[in-house]
Structures are given as structure tokens and as C-alpha cells.
């Protein structure tokens, strides 16, 4: 038995419709993010905005800045205030992002995760050996500076800046963020690792 004319399906939003049944007013409706996104934003002190027009406005206001998406360890450290304040934090963030981008362009996928090869990709730019050589030389200079500070600094720097940690990690960063969120202190070695990573960032910022 067919559905009565004008009767909406279960869960279908109400509103004026065209003859084809399509809703006339198609203004984006704001909805809350999923629970996982809400938890992450609350943990890192980010606003839990509506998904839709409100969230799009917030993204437009901050331009191309992506650190608030907490998509990597460096961005999560920035959001948690662990890179310092003001221009110092921004310089450390930018320096780390430059090195990470150059590293993965030279040694891996431009999007360093296991599914990157299956992701939609932008057309590759025309080959420019001189540009690639300059970028790789710049990367090596930066890493040589960090290596000069010792293996401990390089290891902490890699964990914070280069290693792919899309959802969580390294463990010492997670411990610091959780401790600060609960107004407690993490274990001492976690802060030592953070200090080492910051020392590495300061050498290239």
C-alpha cells in the first residue's frame, strides 16, 4: 500500500515542499557534532559548536588554521597550551608543521597515514628537481640541528612533530593533556619529554 500524499516518512523533517517532495527551504540545519568530536574539543579546550552554519562560520573566521582540529600531536599540544603563548607558540607550531610536511614529502605520503594511498589526491605538481632538492636540503639542515642536541631531543621531537599520531599519542603528551584537564600533574618524565621536544622546535623556529 502506497504512502498517502503529503505524508512524511519517519524522521523526515517537516516543512513546505515542492511537487516532487523536495523541501523548499534547504538552509543548512545546525546539529551537534558526534560524541567523539565533542569529547576531543572539551579535552583540548575547544568550543563545542554546532555542525553546519555555525561551525562553518567558526572555521571561516580562523581561516586556514587547522591546529584546532587536533589532527596531530603537534596541534593537540598547541591547543592545550603546551607550546607556549602568543607568537612563540605560533612559531613553534609553524616550524614543526614545515618540517613534518617536508619530511613526509621526501620520505612518505603527503598525507602520512596508512589509508593515504586510497584518499582523493590533488594532481601532482609539475616535477621540479631544483625545488625538491632545496626542500630536502632545508629538511636535512633542520634535522641536523636537532640531532646535534642528542638522541633524546631528536626522539622526543620526532614523536611530537613527525610521527603520525592522528587520534592519540605520544603517550607522554596524552598524559600531560589529561593531567592538566583534571587539574593534576602527569609523571615527571612526561614533562621531560615535552621539554626535549620544545628544545628541538626552538632550534628550527
XYZ file of C-alpha atoms in Angstrom:
205
model
C 0.000 0.000 0.000
C 1.442 3.352 -1.062
C 2.071 6.260 1.252
C -0.621 8.912 1.474
C 0.069 12.079 -0.489
C 1.849 14.668 1.613
C 2.647 12.196 4.393
C 6.250 12.310 5.584
C 8.430 9.297 6.147
C 9.588 8.513 9.660
C 12.270 11.011 10.681
C 11.751 13.193 7.606
C 11.928 16.895 8.570
C 8.731 18.926 8.318
C 8.405 21.918 6.056
C 6.961 23.266 2.823
C 7.780 21.040 -0.152
C 7.755 21.212 -3.929
C 5.621 18.953 -6.107
C 8.476 16.445 -6.224
C 8.544 16.262 -2.437
C 11.797 18.137 -2.021
C 11.922 20.562 0.876
C 11.794 24.169 -0.345
C 13.904 25.668 2.428
C 17.266 23.918 2.271
C 19.144 26.197 4.673
C 21.773 24.086 6.499
C 20.464 22.923 9.838
C 22.878 23.114 12.759
C 23.403 19.820 14.574
C 25.765 18.848 17.357
C 28.995 17.025 16.489
C 29.311 13.338 17.267
C 30.249 12.338 20.803
C 33.868 11.654 19.878
C 34.374 15.136 18.438
C 32.662 16.728 21.432
C 34.905 14.831 23.856
C 38.017 15.838 21.944
C 37.053 19.516 21.796
C 36.251 19.602 25.503
C 39.521 17.862 26.374
C 41.580 20.352 24.398
C 39.608 23.420 25.426
C 37.934 23.985 22.065
C 34.333 25.246 21.693
C 31.718 22.562 21.069
C 29.982 24.375 18.210
C 27.112 23.195 16.078
C 27.988 21.379 12.879
C 26.598 23.363 9.967
C 26.357 27.099 9.524
C 27.742 27.944 12.981
C 30.717 25.609 12.720
C 31.398 26.730 9.148
C 31.457 30.340 10.340
C 33.964 29.438 13.055
C 36.165 27.706 10.501
C 35.939 30.687 8.167
C 36.923 33.047 10.987
C 40.101 31.116 11.706
C 40.995 30.858 8.024
C 43.334 28.061 7.044
C 44.481 27.300 10.588
C 43.972 23.584 11.234
C 45.595 23.054 14.608
C 42.229 23.327 16.383
C 41.196 20.131 14.620
C 43.643 18.287 16.912
C 44.559 16.107 13.948
C 48.144 15.517 15.057
C 50.246 15.562 18.212
C 51.691 18.996 17.493
C 48.240 20.507 17.021
C 46.993 18.901 20.227
C 49.973 20.328 22.116
C 49.225 23.763 20.650
C 45.550 23.580 21.644
C 46.489 22.508 25.168
C 48.819 25.499 25.537
C 51.956 23.363 25.766
C 53.844 25.213 23.017
C 53.847 28.456 24.975
C 51.781 31.558 24.284
C 51.408 34.163 21.564
C 53.985 34.332 18.797
C 56.253 31.789 20.480
C 53.597 29.078 20.298
C 52.691 30.026 16.728
C 56.339 29.994 15.623
C 56.884 26.577 17.160
C 53.729 25.258 15.509
C 54.657 26.639 12.088
C 58.227 25.360 12.303
C 57.081 21.880 13.252
C 54.475 21.783 10.518
C 57.051 22.842 7.907
C 59.465 20.094 8.918
C 56.734 17.449 9.063
C 55.435 18.421 5.614
C 58.951 18.366 4.132
C 59.734 15.049 5.822
C 56.657 13.251 4.510
C 57.011 14.824 1.068
C 60.549 13.437 0.890
C 60.113 10.087 2.627
C 56.459 9.138 2.546
C 52.935 10.078 1.592
C 51.942 13.747 1.624
C 49.177 12.592 3.986
C 51.035 10.282 6.377
C 48.518 7.587 7.263
C 48.003 4.030 6.163
C 44.971 4.878 4.003
C 46.566 7.854 2.253
C 47.066 5.982 -0.996
C 43.299 5.448 -1.228
C 42.372 9.075 -0.470
C 41.380 11.514 -3.235
C 44.546 13.325 -4.247
C 45.207 16.661 -5.875
C 47.007 16.426 -9.220
C 50.731 16.201 -8.623
C 52.542 19.483 -9.339
C 54.932 19.511 -12.286
C 58.254 17.909 -11.460
C 60.754 20.459 -10.195
C 64.007 18.742 -9.179
C 65.551 22.035 -8.023
C 62.622 22.772 -5.696
C 62.673 19.238 -4.305
C 66.404 19.435 -3.745
C 66.101 22.757 -1.910
C 63.296 21.429 0.273
C 65.230 18.276 1.122
C 68.381 20.267 1.887
C 66.370 22.547 4.189
C 64.905 19.490 5.918
C 68.349 17.982 6.446
C 69.681 21.227 7.901
C 66.809 21.353 10.377
C 67.228 17.714 11.394
C 70.999 18.107 11.715
C 70.442 20.962 14.173
C 68.143 18.770 16.241
C 70.449 15.762 16.024
C 73.213 17.948 17.419
C 71.268 18.220 20.670
C 71.344 14.479 21.231
C 69.259 11.396 20.649
C 66.808 12.164 23.442
C 65.863 15.518 21.897
C 65.545 14.017 18.424
C 63.371 11.146 19.695
C 61.007 13.489 21.568
C 60.876 15.856 18.580
C 60.007 13.003 16.205
C 57.237 11.773 18.490
C 55.658 15.220 18.747
C 56.220 16.535 15.219
C 56.937 13.819 12.662
C 55.413 10.531 13.801
C 51.814 10.055 12.609
C 49.583 10.328 15.682
C 46.193 11.245 14.186
C 43.986 10.380 17.173
C 46.236 9.983 20.199
C 49.867 9.793 21.222
C 52.584 10.009 22.074
C 51.709 8.600 25.489
C 53.584 11.306 27.381
C 51.648 14.068 25.616
C 48.342 12.347 26.333
C 49.324 12.059 29.991
C 50.119 15.785 30.242
C 46.917 16.862 28.497
C 44.759 14.603 30.662
C 46.527 15.740 33.826
C 46.042 19.414 33.001
C 42.409 18.756 32.117
C 41.854 17.226 35.560
C 43.982 19.891 37.311
C 46.649 17.380 38.378
C 50.251 16.634 37.404
C 51.491 13.975 34.990
C 54.507 11.785 35.715
C 57.826 13.733 35.679
C 59.298 12.008 32.619
C 56.338 13.205 30.528
C 57.324 16.817 31.180
C 60.943 15.952 30.414
C 59.894 14.617 27.031
C 57.846 17.743 26.359
C 60.810 19.931 27.263
C 63.081 17.981 24.928
C 60.603 18.294 22.074
C 60.314 22.051 22.681
C 64.117 22.348 22.665
C 64.113 20.750 19.239
C 61.375 23.064 17.990
C 63.227 26.137 19.250
C 66.273 25.185 17.177
C 64.266 25.488 13.953
C 61.616 28.092 14.862
